[in-house]
Amino acid sequence: MNHRSLAFRLALWYTLLLSATFALVGIGMFYGLQQYLHASLRDSLRRRSVQVEEILAQGSAGVSNADISEAINTRVSPEFNNRFVRVTRAPGSLIYRSGSPADRSFDPQAVPPMSYEWLNTNMVRRTVTVQNQRLMVNATRIDTPSGRYLIELGTSLQSIDALQDRLLALLGLLLPALVICAAGGGYLLVTWALRPVDRMSQTAEHMSMQNLEARLPVVPTGDALQRLSMSLNHMLTRLRDSVQISRRFLADASHELRTPLTVIKGELQEIVGGDAAQGEVRERIGSVLEEVARLEHLVSGLLALSRLDAGEAQREWLDVNLVELAASTAEQMRLMAEDRGIQLQFPPSAPMIVRGDPSRLKQVIVNLLDNAIRFTPRGGAVTLRTGDSGGDIVLEVLDTGIGIPAAALARVFDRFYRVDEARSRDDGGAGLGLSIAQSICVAHGAQIEVHSEVGHGSCFRLRFPPIPAGAARPARAATPQMRSVTGAL
Ligand code: ADP
């Protein structure tokens, strides 16, 4: 369980508040019940006391103790009602004392006596402990023609104490159980209430520059959550618009640049081919032609990236035999490798089918082979191989070249990034080859990764997800013509 999560902290606060509320309710209930029971016991004792007072008040001057006892036994029945009654005539003669109560909860003889003189008011209430039993005793004094009497009337608090103990035990068990249930329920409720936020973050996680139309789910809660999802969606729409504007600008600019570049190239080639330019002029035009070719290469790369960013339609996708495509590409690049004194190897392998655009997939292989050949010194080797690993179809381009420094590995797929700018530019590279390869891989749901060690060589690995069973379409042979890195556009 994540202790810093919103659900946990909300549930914790909720549990603390609930525990405090339950504790207050429990304490209130306990003391409220105690007050109520004591008050009704006091009332009952008061009523019985009044009955005894009436008996004494009605007695004539010479009334006997036996008459008083009999009247009390008949009208108050202390033993039967579990009461204690003691009547003392001042200055200290015992007139009546009730016997053991029916529930045997206390011994009446053990109740410490009071004296008429001790009472400075007409009535005193006290709690005494007799043989570990608490008794509530009401003492009243009354003056009658037959004398001055002290009436003590009491009862055991045992049943009230037992009831309170039971209530305490019940609250002690019930309240923690309730708190635990409420805490669990609260945590589940908060987690459930936060599920829309989870869904929003999952959707946001899967959004990419290839999927600019994706929007967050709008939760119809009518509160801040709904407003948040709607505001984020509005923001995504604005972002999509501005991304589309800059993509369109890039696509238009590179498209517009192609024609004048072709014209310039054609004109220059014509001048070089004719007799008009000789000597140094001819040389200079030759180097301008090289720059024009580099510009053409760059513009084609930008156009390819803008089309890939725009999410090329997948209508052209076919089941492509990757092994056949790799073999034909390697064959077409063999000459370039041999020119540079590099051995290009392609070990045979069983056919492997991937779903995609064959010309774009070929472009990836060309870009990787082109880099491997360019960055491997004379006498080195470049190997192109295919295979499967963990259910994925894998294509690797390995070389024994100069390698890539660890610090640059994370950036080689960035646009316009070149490890060694001077060397790369001399070779005609603009730092777009790997980013084009990566964009094509992303569009095909494939992964591209690189492992490299300076001075030992590099390995670029593509991982294609397997085609789901039953979704295969007829495979097409590899495109017969190999074009330049970006020339397939
Ligand atoms: P460029 O077209 O300039 O080669 P890339 O995007 O293809 O651009 O490659 C980016 C950089 O990554 C290159 O400038 C180069 O320094 C490095 N690189 C790519 N492939 C290799 C490789 N096989 N061996 C060594 N360095 C490489």
Coordinates of C-alpha atoms and ligand atoms in Angstrom, one line a residue:
M1 CA 0.0 0.0 0.0
N2 CA 1.3 3.4 -1.0
H3 CA 1.4 5.5 2.2
R4 CA 1.8 8.8 0.3
S5 CA -1.1 8.2 -2.0
L6 CA -4.1 10.5 -1.9
A7 CA -6.5 7.5 -1.3
F8 CA -4.4 6.4 1.7
R9 CA -4.2 9.9 3.2
L10 CA -7.9 10.6 2.7
A11 CA -8.8 7.2 4.2
L12 CA -6.5 7.9 7.1
W13 CA -8.1 11.3 7.9
Y14 CA -11.5 9.9 7.5
T15 CA -10.7 7.1 9.9
L16 CA -9.2 9.5 12.4
L17 CA -12.3 11.7 12.3
L18 CA -14.6 8.7 12.5
S19 CA -12.7 7.2 15.4
A20 CA -12.9 10.6 17.3
T21 CA -16.6 10.7 16.5
F22 CA -17.2 7.1 17.6
A23 CA -15.2 7.7 20.8
L24 CA -17.2 10.9 21.6
V25 CA -20.5 9.1 20.9
G26 CA -19.3 6.1 23.1
I27 CA -18.3 8.3 26.0
G28 CA -21.6 10.3 25.7
M29 CA -23.6 7.1 25.6
F30 CA -21.8 5.6 28.6
Y31 CA -22.1 8.7 30.9
G32 CA -25.6 9.5 29.6
L33 CA -26.9 6.0 30.5
Q34 CA -25.1 6.3 33.9
Q35 CA -26.8 9.6 34.6
Y36 CA -30.2 8.3 33.5
L37 CA -30.0 5.1 35.6
H38 CA -28.8 6.9 38.7
A39 CA -31.5 9.5 38.3
S40 CA -34.3 6.9 38.1
L41 CA -32.8 5.0 41.0
R42 CA -32.8 8.2 43.0
D43 CA -36.4 8.8 42.1
S44 CA -37.4 5.3 43.1
L45 CA -35.6 5.6 46.5
R46 CA -37.2 9.0 47.1
R47 CA -40.7 7.6 46.5
R48 CA -40.1 4.6 48.9
S49 CA -38.7 7.0 51.5
V50 CA -41.8 9.1 51.2
Q51 CA -43.9 6.0 51.8
V52 CA -42.0 5.3 55.0
E53 CA -42.3 8.9 56.1
E54 CA -46.1 8.7 55.6
I55 CA -46.2 5.5 57.8
L56 CA -44.2 7.3 60.5
A57 CA -46.2 10.5 60.2
Q58 CA -49.5 8.6 60.5
G59 CA -48.4 6.8 63.6
S60 CA -49.8 8.0 66.9
A61 CA -47.6 9.1 69.8
G62 CA -47.6 5.6 71.3
V63 CA -47.2 3.6 68.2
S64 CA -45.1 0.4 68.7
N65 CA -42.0 -0.6 66.8
A66 CA -43.8 -3.8 65.7
D67 CA -46.6 -1.8 64.1
I68 CA -44.2 0.4 62.2
S69 CA -42.2 -2.7 61.1
E70 CA -45.4 -4.4 59.9
A71 CA -46.6 -1.3 58.0
I72 CA -43.2 -1.0 56.3
N73 CA -43.0 -4.7 55.4
T74 CA -46.5 -4.5 53.9
R75 CA -46.3 -1.3 52.0
V76 CA -42.7 -1.1 51.0
S77 CA -41.7 -4.8 50.9
P78 CA -37.9 -4.0 51.0
E79 CA -36.6 -7.6 50.8
F80 CA -38.8 -8.4 47.9
N81 CA -37.8 -5.2 46.1
N82 CA -34.1 -5.7 46.9
R83 CA -34.1 -2.5 49.1
F84 CA -32.5 -1.7 52.3
V85 CA -34.6 0.2 54.9
R86 CA -33.5 1.2 58.4
V87 CA -35.5 3.4 60.7
T88 CA -33.8 4.9 63.8
R89 CA -35.5 7.0 66.5
A90 CA -33.4 9.8 67.9
P91 CA -31.2 9.7 69.8
G92 CA -30.2 6.2 68.6
S93 CA -32.7 3.4 69.0
L94 CA -33.2 1.0 66.1
I95 CA -36.9 0.7 65.2
Y96 CA -36.7 -1.3 62.0
R97 CA -34.1 -2.8 59.7
S98 CA -35.0 -4.8 56.6
G99 CA -33.8 -8.4 56.1
S100 CA -31.5 -9.7 53.3
P101 CA -32.7 -8.7 49.9
A102 CA -34.1 -11.4 47.6
D103 CA -31.0 -11.2 45.3
R104 CA -28.7 -11.5 48.3
S105 CA -26.6 -8.7 46.9
F106 CA -25.7 -7.2 50.3
D107 CA -26.0 -7.7 54.0
P108 CA -28.2 -5.0 55.6
Q109 CA -26.5 -5.4 59.0
A110 CA -23.1 -4.4 57.4
V111 CA -24.4 -1.0 56.2
P112 CA -22.7 1.6 58.4
P113 CA -25.3 3.5 60.5
M114 CA -26.0 7.2 60.5
S115 CA -27.3 9.4 63.2
Y116 CA -30.2 11.8 63.2
E117 CA -27.9 14.5 64.5
W118 CA -25.4 14.1 61.6
L119 CA -28.0 15.4 59.2
N120 CA -27.9 19.1 58.8
T121 CA -30.5 19.1 56.0
N122 CA -33.6 17.0 55.8
M123 CA -32.1 14.7 53.2
V124 CA -28.7 13.3 52.4
R125 CA -27.7 10.9 49.7
R126 CA -24.5 8.9 49.9
T127 CA -22.8 5.9 48.3
V128 CA -21.4 3.3 50.6
T129 CA -19.4 0.2 49.9
V130 CA -20.5 -2.9 51.7
Q131 CA -18.7 -6.2 51.1
N132 CA -17.4 -4.9 47.8
Q133 CA -20.9 -3.8 46.8
R134 CA -21.7 -0.2 46.1
L135 CA -25.0 0.9 47.7
M136 CA -26.9 4.2 47.1
V137 CA -28.4 5.2 50.4
N138 CA -30.9 8.0 50.9
A139 CA -31.1 9.4 54.5
T140 CA -34.1 11.5 55.6
R141 CA -35.1 12.9 58.9
I142 CA -38.7 13.5 60.0
D143 CA -40.2 14.8 63.2
T144 CA -43.5 13.2 64.2
P145 CA -45.7 13.1 67.3
S146 CA -44.2 9.8 68.2
G147 CA -40.6 11.1 67.9
R148 CA -37.8 12.2 65.6
Y149 CA -36.8 9.6 63.1
L150 CA -34.0 8.9 60.7
I151 CA -35.0 6.9 57.6
E152 CA -32.3 5.2 55.6
L153 CA -33.4 3.7 52.3
G154 CA -30.9 2.2 49.9
T155 CA -30.3 -0.3 47.2
S156 CA -27.4 -2.0 45.5
L157 CA -25.8 -0.4 42.4
Q158 CA -24.7 -3.9 41.3
S159 CA -27.2 -4.1 38.4
I160 CA -26.3 -0.6 37.1
D161 CA -22.6 -1.3 37.4
A162 CA -23.0 -4.6 35.6
L163 CA -25.0 -2.9 32.8
Q164 CA -22.3 -0.3 32.5
D165 CA -19.6 -2.9 32.4
R166 CA -21.5 -4.8 29.6
L167 CA -21.9 -1.5 27.7
L168 CA -18.2 -0.8 28.1
A169 CA -17.3 -4.2 26.8
L170 CA -19.7 -3.9 23.9
L171 CA -18.4 -0.5 22.9
G172 CA -14.8 -1.7 23.3
L173 CA -15.5 -4.5 20.8
L174 CA -17.9 -2.8 18.5
L175 CA -16.2 0.6 18.0
P176 CA -12.8 -0.8 16.9
A177 CA -14.6 -3.2 14.5
L178 CA -16.7 -0.3 13.1
V179 CA -13.6 1.8 12.7
I180 CA -11.7 -1.0 10.9
C181 CA -14.7 -1.6 8.6
A182 CA -15.1 2.1 8.0
A183 CA -11.4 2.6 7.3
G184 CA -11.4 -0.3 4.7
G185 CA -14.7 0.9 3.2
G186 CA -13.4 4.5 3.1
Y187 CA -10.2 3.4 1.4
L188 CA -12.1 1.4 -1.2
L189 CA -14.6 4.3 -1.8
V190 CA -11.8 6.8 -2.2
T191 CA -9.9 4.4 -4.6
W192 CA -13.2 4.0 -6.5
A193 CA -13.8 7.7 -6.6
L194 CA -10.3 8.3 -8.0
R195 CA -10.7 5.7 -10.7
P196 CA -11.6 8.3 -13.3
V197 CA -8.3 10.1 -12.5
D198 CA -6.5 6.8 -13.1
R199 CA -8.3 6.3 -16.4
M200 CA -7.3 9.9 -17.4
S201 CA -3.6 9.3 -16.5
Q202 CA -3.6 5.9 -18.4
T203 CA -5.0 7.6 -21.5
A204 CA -2.6 10.5 -21.1
E205 CA 0.3 7.9 -20.8
H206 CA -0.7 6.4 -24.2
M207 CA -0.9 9.7 -26.0
S208 CA 1.8 10.4 -28.4
M209 CA 2.7 12.8 -31.2
Q210 CA 1.4 10.1 -33.6
N211 CA -2.0 10.2 -32.0
L212 CA -2.9 13.8 -31.7
E213 CA -6.7 13.1 -31.9
A214 CA -6.7 11.1 -28.6
R215 CA -8.6 12.8 -25.8
L216 CA -8.9 12.2 -22.1
P217 CA -12.2 10.5 -20.9
V218 CA -14.6 13.2 -19.6
V219 CA -16.0 12.1 -16.3
P220 CA -19.6 13.3 -15.9
T221 CA -19.2 14.2 -12.2
G222 CA -20.2 17.8 -12.6
D223 CA -17.4 18.9 -10.4
A224 CA -13.7 19.9 -10.6
L225 CA -12.8 16.5 -12.0
Q226 CA -15.1 17.0 -15.0
R227 CA -13.8 20.6 -15.5
L228 CA -10.2 19.4 -15.3
S229 CA -10.7 16.7 -18.0
M230 CA -12.5 19.2 -20.2
S231 CA -9.8 21.9 -19.8
L232 CA -7.1 19.3 -20.5
N233 CA -8.9 18.2 -23.6
H234 CA -9.3 21.9 -24.8
M235 CA -5.6 22.3 -24.2
L236 CA -4.9 19.1 -26.2
T237 CA -7.0 20.5 -29.1
R238 CA -5.0 23.7 -29.0
L239 CA -1.7 21.8 -28.9
R240 CA -2.8 19.6 -31.8
D241 CA -3.6 22.7 -33.9
S242 CA -0.2 24.2 -33.3
V243 CA 1.6 21.0 -33.9
Q244 CA -0.3 20.5 -37.1
I245 CA 0.5 24.1 -38.2
S246 CA 4.2 23.6 -37.6
R247 CA 4.1 20.1 -39.3
R248 CA 2.3 21.6 -42.3
F249 CA 4.9 24.4 -42.5
L250 CA 7.7 21.8 -42.4
A251 CA 6.1 19.7 -45.1
D252 CA 5.3 22.7 -47.3
A253 CA 8.7 24.2 -46.9
S254 CA 10.5 20.9 -47.7
H255 CA 8.2 20.2 -50.6
E256 CA 8.6 23.8 -52.0
L257 CA 12.4 23.5 -51.7
R258 CA 12.6 20.3 -53.7
T259 CA 11.7 21.8 -57.1
P260 CA 14.2 24.7 -57.1
L261 CA 16.9 22.3 -55.8
T262 CA 16.2 19.9 -58.7
V263 CA 16.4 22.8 -61.2
I264 CA 19.6 24.1 -59.7
K265 CA 21.1 20.6 -59.8
G266 CA 20.0 20.1 -63.4
E267 CA 21.4 23.4 -64.5
L268 CA 24.7 22.9 -62.8
Q269 CA 25.1 19.4 -64.1
E270 CA 24.5 20.7 -67.6
I271 CA 27.2 23.4 -67.2
V272 CA 29.6 20.8 -65.8
G273 CA 28.8 18.5 -68.7
G274 CA 29.3 21.2 -71.4
D275 CA 32.4 23.0 -72.6
A276 CA 31.6 26.4 -71.0
A277 CA 33.2 25.6 -67.7
Q278 CA 36.8 24.6 -67.5
G279 CA 39.5 24.3 -64.9
E280 CA 38.8 26.0 -61.6
V281 CA 35.3 27.0 -62.5
R282 CA 34.4 23.4 -63.3
E283 CA 35.9 22.3 -59.9
R284 CA 33.9 25.0 -58.0
I285 CA 30.7 24.0 -59.7
G286 CA 31.5 20.4 -58.8
S287 CA 31.7 21.3 -55.1
V288 CA 28.5 23.4 -55.3
L289 CA 26.8 20.3 -56.8
E290 CA 28.0 18.3 -53.8
E291 CA 26.4 20.9 -51.5
V292 CA 23.2 20.8 -53.5
A293 CA 23.1 17.0 -53.2
R294 CA 23.5 17.3 -49.4
L295 CA 20.7 19.9 -49.4
E296 CA 18.5 17.6 -51.4
H297 CA 19.2 14.8 -49.0
L298 CA 18.3 17.0 -46.0
V299 CA 15.1 18.3 -47.6
S300 CA 14.1 14.7 -48.4
G301 CA 14.8 13.7 -44.8
L302 CA 12.6 16.6 -43.5
L303 CA 9.8 15.7 -45.8
A304 CA 10.0 12.0 -44.7
L305 CA 9.8 13.1 -41.1
S306 CA 6.9 15.4 -41.6
R307 CA 5.0 12.7 -43.4
L308 CA 5.8 10.2 -40.7
D309 CA 4.8 12.7 -38.0
A310 CA 1.5 13.3 -39.8
G311 CA 0.8 9.5 -39.5
E312 CA 1.0 8.1 -43.0
A313 CA -2.1 6.1 -43.9
Q314 CA -1.7 2.4 -43.1
R315 CA -3.6 1.4 -46.3
E316 CA -0.3 0.4 -47.9
W317 CA 0.5 -2.1 -45.1
L318 CA 1.2 -5.6 -46.1
D319 CA 2.6 -8.8 -44.6
V320 CA 6.3 -8.4 -45.5
N321 CA 8.9 -11.1 -45.4
L322 CA 11.5 -9.3 -43.4
V323 CA 14.2 -11.8 -44.2
E324 CA 13.7 -11.4 -48.0
L325 CA 13.6 -7.6 -47.6
A326 CA 16.8 -7.6 -45.6
A327 CA 18.6 -9.9 -48.0
S328 CA 17.7 -7.8 -51.1
T329 CA 18.7 -4.6 -49.3
A330 CA 22.0 -6.1 -48.2
E331 CA 22.7 -7.3 -51.7
Q332 CA 22.1 -3.8 -53.1
M333 CA 24.4 -2.2 -50.5
R334 CA 27.2 -4.7 -50.9
L335 CA 28.9 -2.6 -53.6
M336 CA 29.1 0.4 -51.3
A337 CA 30.5 -1.7 -48.5
E338 CA 33.1 -3.3 -50.8
D339 CA 34.1 0.2 -52.1
R340 CA 35.0 1.0 -48.5
G341 CA 36.8 -2.2 -47.9
I342 CA 34.1 -3.6 -45.5
Q343 CA 32.7 -7.1 -45.5
L344 CA 28.9 -7.1 -45.5
Q345 CA 27.5 -10.4 -44.1
F346 CA 23.9 -11.7 -44.1
P347 CA 23.6 -15.2 -42.6
P348 CA 20.6 -17.0 -44.1
S349 CA 17.4 -17.4 -41.9
A350 CA 13.9 -18.8 -42.1
P351 CA 11.2 -16.4 -43.4
M352 CA 9.7 -13.9 -40.9
I353 CA 6.6 -12.0 -41.6
V354 CA 5.9 -8.5 -40.2
R355 CA 3.1 -6.2 -41.0
G356 CA 4.0 -2.9 -42.5
D357 CA 5.0 -0.6 -45.4
P358 CA 7.8 -2.5 -47.3
S359 CA 9.4 0.7 -48.7
R360 CA 9.5 2.4 -45.2
L361 CA 10.9 -0.8 -43.6
K362 CA 13.5 -1.0 -46.3
Q363 CA 14.4 2.6 -45.6
V364 CA 15.1 1.7 -41.9
I365 CA 17.5 -1.1 -43.0
V366 CA 19.2 1.2 -45.5
N367 CA 19.7 3.9 -42.9
L368 CA 21.2 1.4 -40.4
L369 CA 23.4 -0.3 -43.0
D370 CA 24.5 3.1 -44.4
N371 CA 25.6 4.3 -40.9
A372 CA 27.3 1.0 -40.1
I373 CA 29.3 1.1 -43.3
R374 CA 30.1 4.8 -42.9
F375 CA 31.3 4.5 -39.3
T376 CA 33.3 1.3 -39.7
P377 CA 37.0 1.6 -40.8
R378 CA 38.4 -0.2 -43.8
G379 CA 38.9 -3.9 -43.1
G380 CA 35.9 -4.1 -40.7
A381 CA 32.7 -6.1 -40.9
V382 CA 29.0 -5.3 -40.9
T383 CA 26.5 -8.0 -40.2
L384 CA 22.8 -7.9 -40.8
R385 CA 20.8 -10.7 -39.2
T386 CA 17.3 -11.7 -38.4
G387 CA 15.8 -14.0 -35.8
D388 CA 13.2 -14.2 -33.0
S389 CA 13.5 -13.5 -29.4
G390 CA 10.8 -14.0 -26.8
G391 CA 8.0 -14.1 -29.5
D392 CA 9.3 -10.9 -31.2
I393 CA 10.8 -10.8 -34.6
V394 CA 14.2 -9.2 -34.4
L395 CA 16.5 -7.6 -37.0
E396 CA 20.0 -6.5 -36.0
V397 CA 22.7 -4.5 -37.7
L398 CA 26.1 -5.1 -36.1
D399 CA 29.4 -3.4 -37.0
T400 CA 33.0 -3.5 -35.8
G401 CA 33.2 0.3 -36.2
I402 CA 34.2 3.2 -34.1
G403 CA 31.2 2.8 -31.7
I404 CA 29.2 5.5 -30.0
P405 CA 30.2 7.1 -26.6
A406 CA 27.9 6.1 -23.7
A407 CA 26.9 9.8 -23.2
A408 CA 25.7 10.1 -26.8
L409 CA 23.7 6.8 -26.9
A410 CA 20.5 8.4 -25.5
R411 CA 20.6 11.2 -28.1
V412 CA 21.5 9.4 -31.3
F413 CA 17.8 9.2 -32.2
D414 CA 17.3 12.9 -31.8
R415 CA 16.7 15.0 -34.9
F416 CA 19.8 16.7 -36.2
Y417 CA 22.0 15.0 -33.6
R418 CA 25.5 13.9 -34.7
V419 CA 28.1 12.5 -32.4
D420 CA 31.0 14.0 -34.3
E421 CA 29.5 16.8 -36.3
A422 CA 32.5 17.5 -38.5
R423 CA 32.9 13.9 -39.6
S424 CA 29.3 13.2 -40.0
R425 CA 28.7 16.2 -42.2
D426 CA 31.8 15.3 -44.3
D427 CA 30.0 12.0 -44.9
G428 CA 26.9 13.7 -46.0
G429 CA 24.9 13.0 -42.8
A430 CA 22.5 15.6 -41.4
G431 CA 21.6 13.7 -38.2
L432 CA 18.2 12.6 -39.5
G433 CA 18.8 9.0 -40.5
L434 CA 18.2 7.4 -37.1
S435 CA 15.3 9.7 -36.2
I436 CA 13.6 8.7 -39.5
A437 CA 14.3 5.0 -38.6
Q438 CA 12.8 5.5 -35.2
S439 CA 9.7 7.3 -36.5
I440 CA 9.1 4.4 -39.0
C441 CA 9.6 1.9 -36.1
V442 CA 7.1 3.7 -33.9
A443 CA 4.6 3.8 -36.7
H444 CA 5.0 0.0 -37.1
G445 CA 4.7 -0.6 -33.4
A446 CA 8.3 -1.8 -33.3
Q447 CA 11.1 -0.8 -30.9
I448 CA 14.5 0.3 -31.9
E449 CA 17.4 0.1 -29.5
V450 CA 21.2 0.5 -29.6
H451 CA 24.1 -1.0 -27.8
S452 CA 27.6 0.3 -28.5
E453 CA 31.1 0.3 -27.2
V454 CA 33.6 2.9 -28.4
G455 CA 36.3 1.2 -30.5
H456 CA 34.5 -2.1 -30.7
G457 CA 31.4 -1.4 -32.7
S458 CA 27.6 -1.0 -32.4
C459 CA 24.5 -3.1 -32.6
F460 CA 21.1 -1.6 -33.6
R461 CA 18.2 -3.9 -32.9
L462 CA 14.6 -3.7 -34.1
R463 CA 11.9 -5.7 -32.4
F464 CA 8.6 -6.2 -34.2
P465 CA 5.6 -7.5 -32.4
P466 CA 4.3 -10.8 -33.9
I467 CA 1.2 -10.6 -36.2
P468 CA -1.9 -11.7 -34.3
A469 CA -3.1 -15.1 -35.4
G470 CA -5.7 -15.0 -38.2
A471 CA -4.7 -11.4 -39.2
A472 CA -2.2 -12.3 -41.9
R473 CA -2.5 -10.8 -45.4
P474 CA -0.6 -12.0 -48.4
A475 CA 3.1 -11.3 -48.2
R476 CA 4.7 -9.2 -51.0
A477 CA 8.2 -9.5 -52.2
A478 CA 10.7 -6.8 -51.2
T479 CA 10.7 -3.6 -53.3
P480 CA 12.9 -4.4 -56.2
Q481 CA 14.6 -1.0 -56.4
M482 CA 16.9 0.1 -53.6
R483 CA 17.0 3.9 -53.4
S484 CA 19.1 6.3 -51.4
V485 CA 18.5 6.7 -47.7
T486 CA 15.7 9.2 -48.2
G487 CA 15.2 8.7 -51.9
A488 CA 12.2 6.4 -51.4
L489 CA 10.0 9.4 -50.9
Ligands
ADP1 P1 23.7 10.9 -39.9 O1 22.8 10.8 -41.0 O2 24.3 12.2 -39.7 O3 24.6 9.7 -39.8 P2 22.0 9.5 -38.0 O4 20.8 10.0 -37.3 O5 21.9 8.4 -38.9 O6 22.7 10.8 -38.6 O7 23.1 9.2 -36.9 C1 23.3 10.1 -35.8 C2 24.7 9.9 -35.3 O8 24.8 8.7 -34.6 C3 25.7 10.0 -36.3 O9 26.2 11.3 -36.5 C4 26.8 9.1 -35.8 O10 27.7 9.8 -35.0 C5 26.1 8.1 -34.8 N1 26.0 6.8 -35.4 C6 24.9 6.3 -36.0 N2 25.1 5.0 -36.4 C7 26.4 4.7 -36.0 C8 27.2 3.5 -36.0 N3 26.8 2.4 -36.6 N4 28.5 3.6 -35.5 C9 28.9 4.7 -34.9 N5 28.2 5.9 -34.8 C10 26.9 5.9 -35.3

